[in-house]
Each structure stands twice: as C-alpha cells, then as structure tokens.
PDB file of C-alpha atoms and ligand atoms in Angstrom:
ATOM      1  CA  GLN A   5       0.000   0.000   0.000  1.00 64.00           C
ATOM      2  CA  SER A   6       2.932   2.337   0.533  1.00 83.00           C
ATOM      3  CA  ILE A   7       4.473   1.744  -2.913  1.00 92.00           C
ATOM      4  CA  ARG A   8       5.579   5.056  -4.425  1.00 94.00           C
ATOM      5  CA  THR A   9       7.430   3.796  -7.521  1.00 97.00           C
ATOM      6  CA  HIS A  10       5.204   4.543 -10.489  1.00 97.00           C
ATOM      7  CA  ALA A  11       4.991   3.765 -14.207  1.00 98.00           C
ATOM      8  CA  THR A  12       3.354   6.214 -16.586  1.00 97.00           C
ATOM      9  CA  PRO A  13       2.229   5.274 -20.116  1.00 97.00           C
ATOM     10  CA  ASP A  14       3.970   7.183 -22.929  1.00 97.00           C
ATOM     11  CA  GLY A  15       2.994   6.094 -26.436  1.00 96.00           C
ATOM     12  CA  ASP A  16       3.671   2.351 -26.700  1.00 95.00           C
ATOM     13  CA  GLU A  17       6.008   2.474 -23.718  1.00 97.00           C
ATOM     14  CA  TRP A  18       5.981   2.945 -19.951  1.00 98.00           C
ATOM     15  CA  VAL A  19       8.228   5.358 -18.057  1.00 98.00           C
ATOM     16  CA  LEU A  20       9.324   4.060 -14.657  1.00 98.00           C
ATOM     17  CA  ASN A  21      10.388   6.305 -11.751  1.00 98.00           C
ATOM     18  CA  GLY A  22      11.105   5.559  -8.104  1.00 98.00           C
ATOM     19  CA  SER A  23      13.297   3.308  -5.989  1.00 98.00           C
ATOM     20  CA  LYS A  24      13.289   0.022  -4.035  1.00 97.00           C
ATOM     21  CA  ILE A  25      15.155  -0.670  -0.810  1.00 96.00           C
ATOM     22  CA  PHE A  26      16.535  -3.971   0.570  1.00 96.00           C
ATOM     23  CA  ILE A  27      16.466  -5.939  -2.677  1.00 97.00           C
ATOM     24  CA  THR A  28      18.016  -9.388  -2.305  1.00 96.00           C
ATOM     25  CA  ASN A  29      20.466 -10.141  -5.153  1.00 95.00           C
ATOM     26  CA  GLY A  30      19.919  -6.579  -6.395  1.00 96.00           C
ATOM     27  CA  ILE A  31      23.620  -6.204  -7.252  1.00 96.00           C
ATOM     28  CA  HIS A  32      23.824  -9.461  -9.228  1.00 95.00           C
ATOM     29  CA  ALA A  33      20.448  -9.220 -10.933  1.00 97.00           C
ATOM     30  CA  ASP A  34      20.232  -8.661 -14.693  1.00 97.00           C
ATOM     31  CA  LEU A  35      16.448  -8.698 -14.709  1.00 98.00           C
ATOM     32  CA  VAL A  36      14.169  -7.568 -11.884  1.00 98.00           C
ATOM     33  CA  ILE A  37      10.422  -7.637 -11.311  1.00 97.00           C
ATOM     34  CA  VAL A  38       9.232  -4.220 -10.133  1.00 98.00           C
ATOM     35  CA  ALA A  39       5.860  -3.428  -8.557  1.00 97.00           C
ATOM     36  CA  ALA A  40       4.769   0.069  -9.587  1.00 97.00           C
ATOM     37  CA  ILE A  41       1.671   2.227  -9.307  1.00 97.00           C
ATOM     38  CA  THR A  42      -0.060   2.466 -12.696  1.00 97.00           C
ATOM     39  CA  ASP A  43      -3.384   3.862 -11.491  1.00 96.00           C
ATOM     40  CA  PRO A  44      -2.692   6.432  -8.742  1.00 94.00           C
ATOM     41  CA  GLY A  45      -5.292   6.723  -6.004  1.00 89.00           C
ATOM     42  CA  LYS A  46      -6.442   3.115  -6.322  1.00 92.00           C
ATOM     43  CA  GLY A  47      -3.829   1.738  -3.910  1.00 87.00           C
ATOM     44  CA  ALA A  48      -3.285  -2.013  -4.279  1.00 90.00           C
ATOM     45  CA  LYS A  49      -5.809  -2.181  -7.137  1.00 95.00           C
ATOM     46  CA  GLY A  50      -3.715   0.285  -9.146  1.00 97.00           C
ATOM     47  CA  THR A  51      -0.457  -1.697  -8.939  1.00 97.00           C
ATOM     48  CA  SER A  52       1.203  -3.507 -11.861  1.00 98.00           C
ATOM     49  CA  LEU A  53       4.316  -5.654 -12.237  1.00 98.00           C
ATOM     50  CA  PHE A  54       7.066  -4.985 -14.794  1.00 98.00           C
ATOM     51  CA  LEU A  55      10.041  -7.000 -16.004  1.00 98.00           C
ATOM     52  CA  VAL A  56      12.906  -4.503 -15.978  1.00 98.00           C
ATOM     53  CA  ASP A  57      16.309  -4.938 -17.637  1.00 98.00           C
ATOM     54  CA  ALA A  58      18.881  -3.903 -15.018  1.00 97.00           C
ATOM     55  CA  HIS A  59      21.133  -2.534 -17.794  1.00 97.00           C
ATOM     56  CA  ALA A  60      18.492  -0.139 -19.159  1.00 97.00           C
ATOM     57  CA  PRO A  61      19.363   3.605 -19.179  1.00 98.00           C
ATOM     58  CA  GLY A  62      18.182   5.258 -15.937  1.00 98.00           C
ATOM     59  CA  PHE A  63      18.478   2.039 -13.870  1.00 98.00           C
ATOM     60  CA  GLU A  64      21.003   2.444 -11.033  1.00 98.00           C
ATOM     61  CA  LYS A  65      22.130   0.264  -8.137  1.00 97.00           C
ATOM     62  CA  SER A  66      23.513   1.292  -4.754  1.00 95.00           C
ATOM     63  CA  ARG A  67      26.583  -0.333  -3.272  1.00 92.00           C
ATOM     64  CA  LYS A  68      25.966  -3.553  -1.332  1.00 94.00           C
ATOM     65  CA  ILE A  69      24.161  -2.737   1.934  1.00 96.00           C
ATOM     66  CA  ASP A  70      26.317  -3.601   4.969  1.00 97.00           C
ATOM     67  CA  LYS A  71      24.239  -6.110   6.974  1.00 97.00           C
ATOM     68  CA  ILE A  72      25.003  -7.833  10.305  1.00 97.00           C
ATOM     69  CA  GLY A  73      24.480 -11.284   8.744  1.00 97.00           C
ATOM     70  CA  GLN A  74      23.689 -13.165   5.524  1.00 96.00           C
ATOM     71  CA  HIS A  75      26.897 -11.807   4.002  1.00 95.00           C
ATOM     72  CA  THR A  76      26.766 -14.253   1.087  1.00 93.00           C
ATOM     73  CA  SER A  77      23.493 -12.705  -0.085  1.00 94.00           C
ATOM     74  CA  ASP A  78      23.788  -9.217  -1.547  1.00 95.00           C
ATOM     75  CA  THR A  79      21.163  -6.618  -0.685  1.00 97.00           C
ATOM     76  CA  ALA A  80      20.866  -3.303  -2.524  1.00 97.00           C
ATOM     77  CA  LEU A  81      18.830  -0.216  -3.263  1.00 97.00           C
ATOM     78  CA  LEU A  82      17.601   0.115  -6.836  1.00 98.00           C
ATOM     79  CA  PHE A  83      16.820   3.468  -8.477  1.00 98.00           C
ATOM     80  CA  PHE A  84      14.690   4.074 -11.575  1.00 98.00           C
ATOM     81  CA  ASN A  85      15.050   7.462 -13.251  1.00 98.00           C
ATOM     82  CA  ASP A  86      12.862   7.716 -16.362  1.00 98.00           C
ATOM     83  CA  VAL A  87      13.538   4.076 -17.274  1.00 98.00           C
ATOM     84  CA  ARG A  88      11.699   3.426 -20.548  1.00 98.00           C
ATOM     85  CA  LEU A  89       9.975   0.052 -20.729  1.00 98.00           C
ATOM     86  CA  PRO A  90       8.454  -1.581 -23.809  1.00 97.00           C
ATOM     87  CA  ALA A  91       4.754  -2.526 -23.628  1.00 96.00           C
ATOM     88  CA  GLU A  92       5.702  -6.219 -23.330  1.00 97.00           C
ATOM     89  CA  ALA A  93       7.569  -5.474 -20.057  1.00 98.00           C
ATOM     90  CA  LEU A  94       4.163  -5.509 -18.321  1.00 98.00           C
ATOM     91  CA  LEU A  95       3.892  -8.823 -16.422  1.00 97.00           C
ATOM     92  CA  GLY A  96       0.307 -10.086 -16.290  1.00 97.00           C
ATOM     93  CA  ASP A  97      -2.589  -7.669 -16.669  1.00 97.00           C
ATOM     94  CA  GLU A  98      -2.396  -3.958 -15.945  1.00 97.00           C
ATOM     95  CA  ASN A  99      -3.362  -3.219 -12.301  1.00 97.00           C
ATOM     96  CA  SER A 100      -3.265  -6.927 -11.359  1.00 97.00           C
ATOM     97  CA  GLY A 101       0.157  -6.747  -9.678  1.00 97.00           C
ATOM     98  CA  PHE A 102      -1.128  -6.973  -6.127  1.00 95.00           C
ATOM     99  CA  ILE A 103      -3.215 -10.087  -6.851  1.00 95.00           C
ATOM    100  CA  ILE A 104      -0.218 -11.768  -8.513  1.00 95.00           C
ATOM    101  CA  MET A 105       2.002 -10.936  -5.519  1.00 93.00           C
ATOM    102  CA  MET A 106      -0.612 -12.220  -3.046  1.00 91.00           C
ATOM    103  CA  ASN A 107      -0.808 -15.496  -4.973  1.00 92.00           C
ATOM    104  CA  GLU A 108       2.983 -15.898  -4.898  1.00 93.00           C
ATOM    105  CA  LEU A 109       3.554 -15.039  -1.228  1.00 94.00           C
ATOM    106  CA  PRO A 110       2.656 -18.497   0.214  1.00 96.00           C
ATOM    107  CA  ARG A 111       5.380 -20.009  -2.004  1.00 97.00           C
ATOM    108  CA  GLU A 112       7.960 -17.468  -0.784  1.00 97.00           C
ATOM    109  CA  ARG A 113       6.977 -18.157   2.840  1.00 98.00           C
ATOM    110  CA  LEU A 114       7.251 -21.901   2.291  1.00 98.00           C
ATOM    111  CA  GLY A 115      10.807 -21.331   0.991  1.00 98.00           C
ATOM    112  CA  ILE A 116      11.754 -19.184   3.985  1.00 98.00           C
ATOM    113  CA  ALA A 117      10.360 -21.866   6.322  1.00 98.00           C
ATOM    114  CA  ALA A 118      12.510 -24.487   4.570  1.00 98.00           C
ATOM    115  CA  GLN A 119      15.569 -22.314   5.254  1.00 98.00           C
ATOM    116  CA  ALA A 120      14.501 -21.863   8.889  1.00 98.00           C
ATOM    117  CA  ILE A 121      14.123 -25.578   9.521  1.00 98.00           C
ATOM    118  CA  ALA A 122      17.297 -26.642   7.694  1.00 98.00           C
ATOM    119  CA  ALA A 123      19.345 -23.927   9.436  1.00 98.00           C
ATOM    120  CA  SER A 124      17.958 -25.034  12.815  1.00 98.00           C
ATOM    121  CA  GLU A 125      18.936 -28.631  12.054  1.00 98.00           C
ATOM    122  CA  GLY A 126      22.423 -27.424  11.087  1.00 98.00           C
ATOM    123  CA  ALA A 127      22.776 -25.443  14.321  1.00 98.00           C
ATOM    124  CA  LEU A 128      21.680 -28.475  16.348  1.00 98.00           C
ATOM    125  CA  ASP A 129      24.180 -30.748  14.523  1.00 98.00           C
ATOM    126  CA  ILE A 130      27.218 -28.595  15.303  1.00 98.00           C
ATOM    127  CA  THR A 131      26.031 -28.034  18.874  1.00 98.00           C
ATOM    128  CA  LEU A 132      25.616 -31.776  19.514  1.00 98.00           C
ATOM    129  CA  GLN A 133      29.185 -32.258  18.347  1.00 98.00           C
ATOM    130  CA  TYR A 134      30.532 -29.417  20.497  1.00 98.00           C
ATOM    131  CA  VAL A 135      28.822 -30.402  23.765  1.00 98.00           C
ATOM    132  CA  GLN A 136      30.226 -33.914  23.467  1.00 98.00           C
ATOM    133  CA  GLU A 137      33.784 -32.558  23.119  1.00 98.00           C
ATOM    134  CA  ARG A 138      33.960 -29.530  25.411  1.00 98.00           C
ATOM    135  CA  GLU A 139      34.536 -30.152  29.117  1.00 97.00           C
ATOM    136  CA  ALA A 140      33.749 -27.943  32.124  1.00 96.00           C
ATOM    137  CA  PHE A 141      34.012 -28.822  35.818  1.00 96.00           C
ATOM    138  CA  GLY A 142      35.450 -32.219  34.926  1.00 96.00           C
ATOM    139  CA  GLN A 143      32.721 -33.418  32.609  1.00 97.00           C
ATOM    140  CA  LYS A 144      31.477 -32.973  29.078  1.00 98.00           C
ATOM    141  CA  ILE A 145      29.007 -30.083  28.945  1.00 98.00           C
ATOM    142  CA  GLY A 146      26.626 -32.447  27.148  1.00 98.00           C
ATOM    143  CA  GLN A 147      26.323 -34.377  30.424  1.00 98.00           C
ATOM    144  CA  PHE A 148      24.814 -31.454  32.347  1.00 98.00           C
ATOM    145  CA  GLN A 149      21.077 -31.918  32.684  1.00 98.00           C
ATOM    146  CA  ASN A 150      20.517 -28.328  31.526  1.00 98.00           C
ATOM    147  CA  THR A 151      22.326 -29.039  28.240  1.00 98.00           C
ATOM    148  CA  ARG A 152      20.482 -32.314  27.708  1.00 98.00           C
ATOM    149  CA  PHE A 153      17.058 -30.757  28.364  1.00 98.00           C
ATOM    150  CA  LYS A 154      17.759 -27.660  26.233  1.00 98.00           C
ATOM    151  CA  LEU A 155      18.817 -29.814  23.290  1.00 98.00           C
ATOM    152  CA  ALA A 156      15.846 -32.128  23.798  1.00 98.00           C
ATOM    153  CA  ASP A 157      13.581 -29.059  23.535  1.00 98.00           C
ATOM    154  CA  VAL A 158      15.423 -27.880  20.398  1.00 98.00           C
ATOM    155  CA  LYS A 159      15.074 -31.298  18.752  1.00 98.00           C
ATOM    156  CA  THR A 160      11.356 -31.414  19.630  1.00 98.00           C
ATOM    157  CA  GLU A 161      10.688 -27.927  18.229  1.00 98.00           C
ATOM    158  CA  ILE A 162      12.499 -28.721  14.982  1.00 98.00           C
ATOM    159  CA  THR A 163      10.607 -32.004  14.591  1.00 98.00           C
ATOM    160  CA  LEU A 164       7.232 -30.289  15.074  1.00 98.00           C
ATOM    161  CA  ASN A 165       8.092 -27.554  12.582  1.00 98.00           C
ATOM    162  CA  ARG A 166       9.376 -30.056  10.032  1.00 98.00           C
ATOM    163  CA  ALA A 167       6.116 -32.023  10.270  1.00 98.00           C
ATOM    164  CA  PHE A 168       4.096 -28.833   9.686  1.00 98.00           C
ATOM    165  CA  TYR A 169       6.426 -27.883   6.814  1.00 98.00           C
ATOM    166  CA  GLU A 170       5.908 -31.280   5.122  1.00 98.00           C
ATOM    167  CA  GLN A 171       2.137 -30.823   5.427  1.00 98.00           C
ATOM    168  CA  CYS A 172       2.336 -27.327   3.881  1.00 98.00           C
ATOM    169  CA  ALA A 173       4.694 -28.489   1.105  1.00 98.00           C
ATOM    170  CA  ARG A 174       2.191 -31.217   0.216  1.00 98.00           C
ATOM    171  CA  GLN A 175      -0.654 -28.665   0.195  1.00 98.00           C
ATOM    172  CA  TYR A 176       1.431 -26.368  -2.028  1.00 97.00           C
ATOM    173  CA  ALA A 177       2.148 -29.210  -4.482  1.00 98.00           C
ATOM    174  CA  GLU A 178      -1.601 -29.868  -4.648  1.00 98.00           C
ATOM    175  CA  GLY A 179      -2.402 -26.151  -5.092  1.00 96.00           C
ATOM    176  CA  ARG A 180      -4.109 -25.995  -1.664  1.00 96.00           C
ATOM    177  CA  LEU A 181      -1.682 -23.934   0.452  1.00 97.00           C
ATOM    178  CA  THR A 182      -3.602 -20.920   1.782  1.00 96.00           C
ATOM    179  CA  ALA A 183      -2.116 -17.556   2.756  1.00 95.00           C
ATOM    180  CA  ASP A 184      -2.982 -17.984   6.443  1.00 96.00           C
ATOM    181  CA  THR A 185      -1.520 -21.507   6.683  1.00 98.00           C
ATOM    182  CA  ALA A 186       1.693 -20.292   5.006  1.00 98.00           C
ATOM    183  CA  ALA A 187       1.734 -17.370   7.471  1.00 98.00           C
ATOM    184  CA  MET A 188       1.459 -19.779  10.447  1.00 98.00           C
ATOM    185  CA  LEU A 189       4.332 -21.847   9.056  1.00 98.00           C
ATOM    186  CA  LYS A 190       6.586 -18.830   8.472  1.00 98.00           C
ATOM    187  CA  LEU A 191       5.760 -17.401  11.904  1.00 98.00           C
ATOM    188  CA  ALA A 192       6.370 -20.671  13.764  1.00 98.00           C
ATOM    189  CA  SER A 193       9.500 -21.785  11.896  1.00 98.00           C
ATOM    190  CA  CYS A 194      11.325 -18.423  11.853  1.00 98.00           C
ATOM    191  CA  GLU A 195      10.610 -17.675  15.512  1.00 98.00           C
ATOM    192  CA  MET A 196      11.852 -21.198  16.277  1.00 98.00           C
ATOM    193  CA  GLN A 197      15.021 -20.652  14.232  1.00 98.00           C
ATOM    194  CA  CYS A 198      15.905 -17.557  16.280  1.00 98.00           C
ATOM    195  CA  ARG A 199      15.280 -19.408  19.576  1.00 98.00           C
ATOM    196  CA  VAL A 200      17.313 -22.411  18.405  1.00 98.00           C
ATOM    197  CA  ALA A 201      20.260 -20.280  17.245  1.00 98.00           C
ATOM    198  CA  ASP A 202      20.213 -18.398  20.556  1.00 98.00           C
ATOM    199  CA  GLN A 203      20.033 -21.522  22.740  1.00 98.00           C
ATOM    200  CA  CYS A 204      22.698 -23.357  20.736  1.00 98.00           C
ATOM    201  CA  LEU A 205      25.059 -20.364  20.857  1.00 98.00           C
ATOM    202  CA  GLN A 206      24.612 -20.242  24.639  1.00 98.00           C
ATOM    203  CA  LEU A 207      25.974 -23.790  24.890  1.00 98.00           C
ATOM    204  CA  PHE A 208      29.180 -22.721  23.115  1.00 98.00           C
ATOM    205  CA  GLY A 209      29.868 -20.232  25.916  1.00 98.00           C
ATOM    206  CA  GLY A 210      32.282 -17.421  24.999  1.00 98.00           C
ATOM    207  CA  TYR A 211      33.479 -19.273  21.899  1.00 98.00           C
ATOM    208  CA  GLY A 212      29.972 -18.987  20.487  1.00 98.00           C
ATOM    209  CA  TYR A 213      30.321 -15.219  20.459  1.00 98.00           C
ATOM    210  CA  THR A 214      33.395 -15.333  18.231  1.00 98.00           C
ATOM    211  CA  ALA A 215      33.395 -15.321  14.433  1.00 97.00           C
ATOM    212  CA  GLU A 216      35.747 -18.352  14.606  1.00 97.00           C
ATOM    213  CA  TYR A 217      32.865 -20.642  15.533  1.00 98.00           C
ATOM    214  CA  PRO A 218      30.158 -21.128  12.884  1.00 98.00           C
ATOM    215  CA  ILE A 219      27.363 -21.050  15.482  1.00 98.00           C
ATOM    216  CA  SER A 220      27.785 -17.246  15.586  1.00 98.00           C
ATOM    217  CA  ARG A 221      26.989 -17.145  11.881  1.00 98.00           C
ATOM    218  CA  PHE A 222      23.837 -19.233  12.435  1.00 98.00           C
ATOM    219  CA  TYR A 223      22.871 -16.638  15.050  1.00 98.00           C
ATOM    220  CA  VAL A 224      23.288 -13.489  12.925  1.00 98.00           C
ATOM    221  CA  ASP A 225      21.933 -15.127   9.767  1.00 98.00           C
ATOM    222  CA  ALA A 226      18.772 -16.194  11.624  1.00 98.00           C
ATOM    223  CA  ARG A 227      17.842 -12.729  12.858  1.00 98.00           C
ATOM    224  CA  ILE A 228      16.423 -11.414   9.584  1.00 98.00           C
ATOM    225  CA  GLN A 229      14.121 -14.401   9.119  1.00 98.00           C
ATOM    226  CA  THR A 230      11.385 -12.968  11.374  1.00 98.00           C
ATOM    227  CA  ILE A 231      11.576  -9.644   9.500  1.00 98.00           C
ATOM    228  CA  TYR A 232      11.763 -10.202   5.729  1.00 97.00           C
ATOM    229  CA  GLY A 233       9.208 -11.976   3.581  1.00 96.00           C
ATOM    230  CA  GLY A 234       6.576 -10.454   5.894  1.00 96.00           C
ATOM    231  CA  SER A 235       7.494  -9.868   9.549  1.00 98.00           C
ATOM    232  CA  SER A 236       6.233 -12.062  12.401  1.00 98.00           C
ATOM    233  CA  GLU A 237       3.851  -9.253  13.378  1.00 98.00           C
ATOM    234  CA  ILE A 238       2.336  -9.222   9.884  1.00 97.00           C
ATOM    235  CA  MET A 239       2.108 -13.055   9.950  1.00 98.00           C
ATOM    236  CA  ARG A 240       0.207 -12.848  13.260  1.00 98.00           C
ATOM    237  CA  GLU A 241      -2.120 -10.269  11.730  1.00 98.00           C
ATOM    238  CA  LEU A 242      -2.840 -12.567   8.749  1.00 97.00           C
ATOM    239  CA  VAL A 243      -3.572 -15.509  11.045  1.00 98.00           C
ATOM    240  CA  ALA A 244      -5.719 -13.346  13.342  1.00 98.00           C
ATOM    241  CA  ARG A 245      -7.751 -12.123  10.372  1.00 97.00           C
ATOM    242  CA  SER A 246      -8.402 -15.715   9.308  1.00 97.00           C
ATOM    243  CA  ILE A 247      -9.958 -16.534  12.698  1.00 97.00           C
ATOM    244  CA  LEU A 248     -11.389 -13.175  13.812  1.00 97.00           C
ATOM    245  CA  GLY A 249     -11.893 -11.243  10.579  1.00 95.00           C
ATOM    246  CA  ARG A 250     -10.545  -7.734  10.042  1.00 90.00           C
TER     247      ARG A 250
HETATM  248  C1  FAD B 311      18.334  -8.580   4.198  1.00 84.49           C
HETATM  249  C2  FAD B 311      17.005  -8.132   3.659  1.00 84.49           C
HETATM  250  C3  FAD B 311      16.565  -8.622   2.438  1.00 84.49           C
HETATM  251  C4  FAD B 311      15.350  -8.191   1.904  1.00 84.49           C
HETATM  252  N1  FAD B 311      14.974  -8.618   0.655  1.00 84.49           N
HETATM  253  C5  FAD B 311      13.886  -8.066   0.072  1.00 84.49           C
HETATM  254  C6  FAD B 311      13.568  -8.329  -1.301  1.00 84.49           C
HETATM  255  O1  FAD B 311      14.279  -9.058  -1.992  1.00 84.49           O
HETATM  256  N2  FAD B 311      12.468  -7.756  -1.833  1.00 84.49           N
HETATM  257  C7  FAD B 311      11.668  -6.923  -1.114  1.00 84.49           C
HETATM  258  O2  FAD B 311      10.672  -6.429  -1.645  1.00 84.49           O
HETATM  259  N3  FAD B 311      11.942  -6.645   0.186  1.00 84.49           N
HETATM  260  C8  FAD B 311      13.036  -7.176   0.777  1.00 84.49           C
HETATM  261  N4  FAD B 311      13.349  -6.849   2.076  1.00 84.49           N
HETATM  262  C9  FAD B 311      12.462  -5.926   2.803  1.00 84.49           C
HETATM  263  C10 FAD B 311      11.710  -6.622   3.926  1.00 84.49           C
HETATM  264  O3  FAD B 311      10.698  -7.448   3.394  1.00 84.49           O
HETATM  265  C11 FAD B 311      11.174  -5.524   4.873  1.00 84.49           C
HETATM  266  O4  FAD B 311      12.290  -4.969   5.548  1.00 84.49           O
HETATM  267  C12 FAD B 311      10.167  -6.090   5.852  1.00 84.49           C
HETATM  268  O5  FAD B 311       8.977  -6.477   5.194  1.00 84.49           O
HETATM  269  C13 FAD B 311       9.800  -5.088   6.940  1.00 84.49           C
HETATM  270  O6  FAD B 311       9.448  -3.855   6.373  1.00 84.49           O
HETATM  271  P1  FAD B 311      10.170  -2.534   6.898  1.00 84.49           P
HETATM  272  O7  FAD B 311      11.633  -2.761   6.939  1.00 84.49           O
HETATM  273  O8  FAD B 311       9.640  -1.403   6.111  1.00 84.49           O
HETATM  274  O9  FAD B 311       9.695  -2.418   8.409  1.00 84.49           O
HETATM  275  P2  FAD B 311       8.431  -1.612   8.951  1.00 84.49           P
HETATM  276  O10 FAD B 311       7.243  -1.896   8.097  1.00 84.49           O
HETATM  277  O11 FAD B 311       8.847  -0.209   9.195  1.00 84.49           O
HETATM  278  O12 FAD B 311       8.197  -2.356  10.339  1.00 84.49           O
HETATM  279  C14 FAD B 311       8.888  -2.010  11.542  1.00 84.49           C
HETATM  280  C15 FAD B 311       8.279  -2.825  12.682  1.00 84.49           C
HETATM  281  O13 FAD B 311       6.877  -2.530  12.788  1.00 84.49           O
HETATM  282  C16 FAD B 311       6.129  -3.727  12.675  1.00 84.49           C
HETATM  283  N5  FAD B 311       4.879  -3.485  11.955  1.00 84.49           N
HETATM  284  C17 FAD B 311       4.728  -2.924  10.731  1.00 84.49           C
HETATM  285  N6  FAD B 311       3.440  -2.927  10.365  1.00 84.49           N
HETATM  286  C18 FAD B 311       2.758  -3.500  11.395  1.00 84.49           C
HETATM  287  C19 FAD B 311       1.377  -3.800  11.625  1.00 84.49           C
HETATM  288  N7  FAD B 311       0.439  -3.520  10.713  1.00 84.49           N
HETATM  289  N8  FAD B 311       1.044  -4.392  12.787  1.00 84.49           N
HETATM  290  C20 FAD B 311       1.985  -4.685  13.713  1.00 84.49           C
HETATM  291  N9  FAD B 311       3.300  -4.438  13.552  1.00 84.49           N
HETATM  292  C21 FAD B 311       3.675  -3.860  12.410  1.00 84.49           C
HETATM  293  C22 FAD B 311       7.017  -4.683  11.882  1.00 84.49           C
HETATM  294  O14 FAD B 311       6.656  -6.030  12.093  1.00 84.49           O
HETATM  295  C23 FAD B 311       8.386  -4.342  12.444  1.00 84.49           C
HETATM  296  O15 FAD B 311       8.579  -5.016  13.652  1.00 84.49           O
HETATM  297  C24 FAD B 311      14.546  -7.286   2.638  1.00 84.49           C
HETATM  298  C25 FAD B 311      14.992  -6.806   3.880  1.00 84.49           C
HETATM  299  C26 FAD B 311      16.214  -7.195   4.377  1.00 84.49           C
HETATM  300  C27 FAD B 311      16.687  -6.592   5.680  1.00 84.49           C
END
C-alpha cells in the first residue's frame, strides 16, 4: 500500500520512476520484477508488475548494503530514473500486480520456512558435536542436565516444525496452500530458528560469540528471518484475520 514507484504510459512504452530498498540479489540481478503504481489513487488495485532490464538507461544500483548477517546474499537499493519500458515489459494484466504478488507469497513463505528448519537442524548438529567434546568442571558439557534438556527441547521444536512444513509443502504441491496456513508456518519456523540459534550459541559459551565458531553465523543469519518476507507481526495479523476477521 505504501508503494511510491510509479509507471506512466507514454505512447507504446511505460516510463518508470522511483526506488526500491533492501532488494536481495539486487547487485547481481540482470532482470528484476518491479511493482509500480499504474493507477494512482487506487492503492493495491492500481499496482502492476514490470520485467525490468537492469542494464536499461536510468536504472542504477547502490553499493551492497552492509548487513550484520547473511553476508553471502547481496542486498541493494535500486533506483529508476525515467527508465523506458516496452509494452511487453508488463507482467500479467495492468493493475493486477497486487493479486499476482498475493498469490505468490505463500510459495515465498514456504521457501523461507525451509531455510529456517534446515538452518535449525544445522545449528543443532554442530552443537551436539561441540557439547560432546567440550569439558567444564570435569565433565562434558553435554552431560549437564541443563544441556540435555535444552537440546531435547530444540530437537522437539524442529521435529514439530518439520512435520508442519511437510504438510504445507504437500498442500502447495496440490495447489491448496492458503495464505494464512503459510503465514502460520513462516511465523512458527522463523521464531523457532531464532530461539534455536540463541540456545545453541549459549551452549558454546564465549566461543559462540566469536566469528571463529560457525554457530555465531547461524545466530546473525537467523535474525532477519522474522523480518523479511513479511514480519512475524504481519504473519500474526494474517492468522488473526483468518480466525477473527478484520
Ligand atoms: C536482508 C534483507 C533482504 C530483503 N529482501 C527483500 C527483497 O528481496 N524484496 C523486497 O521487496 N523486500 C526485501 N526486504 C524488505 C523486507 O521485506 C522488509 O524490511 C520487511 O517487510 C519489513 O518492512 P520494513 O523494513 O519497512 O519495516 P516496517 O514496516 O517499518 O516495520 C517495523 C516494525 O513494525 C512492525 N509493523 C509494521 N506494520 C505493522 C502492523 N500492521 N502491525 C503490527 N506491527 C507492524 C514490523 O513487524 C516491524 O517489527 C529485505 C529486507 C532485508 C533486511
């Protein structure tokens, strides 16, 4: 609803102006899909999607944004200054951009949940290894009841989320995954990932806070998962609407 980038018709072409922030793979991209206002005043119903050549005149990219994690994934600002687009750059029907995006969001959220669950499993794997090697007060830290119970909780949470993920993946394959079910999955799995990364890092003690130990990377990489692709607050709102209405 707060999109300000707009495309104006000019003869057989469109003229695109505006900018986008936090675009994953923005630096590497040769072709981007841009949501732009084509019917001002109509909000979501006046939004269209365009396929934009990143080498077109007037298309500019910022430098890579300096993030606290996910360093292997570039994130950039994109600027459009009178970028001329051919008529065939319009993706789908004019003013149908919002509907197309809404239809695609469950798939994106399923993908983010897959990352959340696999990353949590990875964090658990390296933590299991560490607690069976590291000793404190004359015993392996994996023998302390606190460690055993924490890791039992982590394993249980991951197993529950994986089961829900498999159910959603099956629904997606059958064309039945709804927006609110995908929102529940993204909410549950990403919040879990942050808890898991935090609890696993704790078991590494001071070493966990160093860049030398990969658990610290699990920790910083996890933090964005409850923010992008629709934040946890927005996911809760979607779920609440499905049970309480607007
Ligand atoms: C690394 C990274 C990669 C990204 N990749 C992409 C990308 O490829 N493409 C793309 O389009 N975007 C991308 N984003 C943008 C991302 O989706 C947004 O940052 C995210 O949706 C949150 O929007 P915002 O930053 O404007 O926060 P805001 O909307 O300002 O939200 C700030 C806080 O307010 C809360 N809030 C906002 N609205 C409500 C509400 N109605 N009810 C309750 N709480 C609310 C939010 O949950 C959040 O906690 C990326 C962001 C990052 C950091």
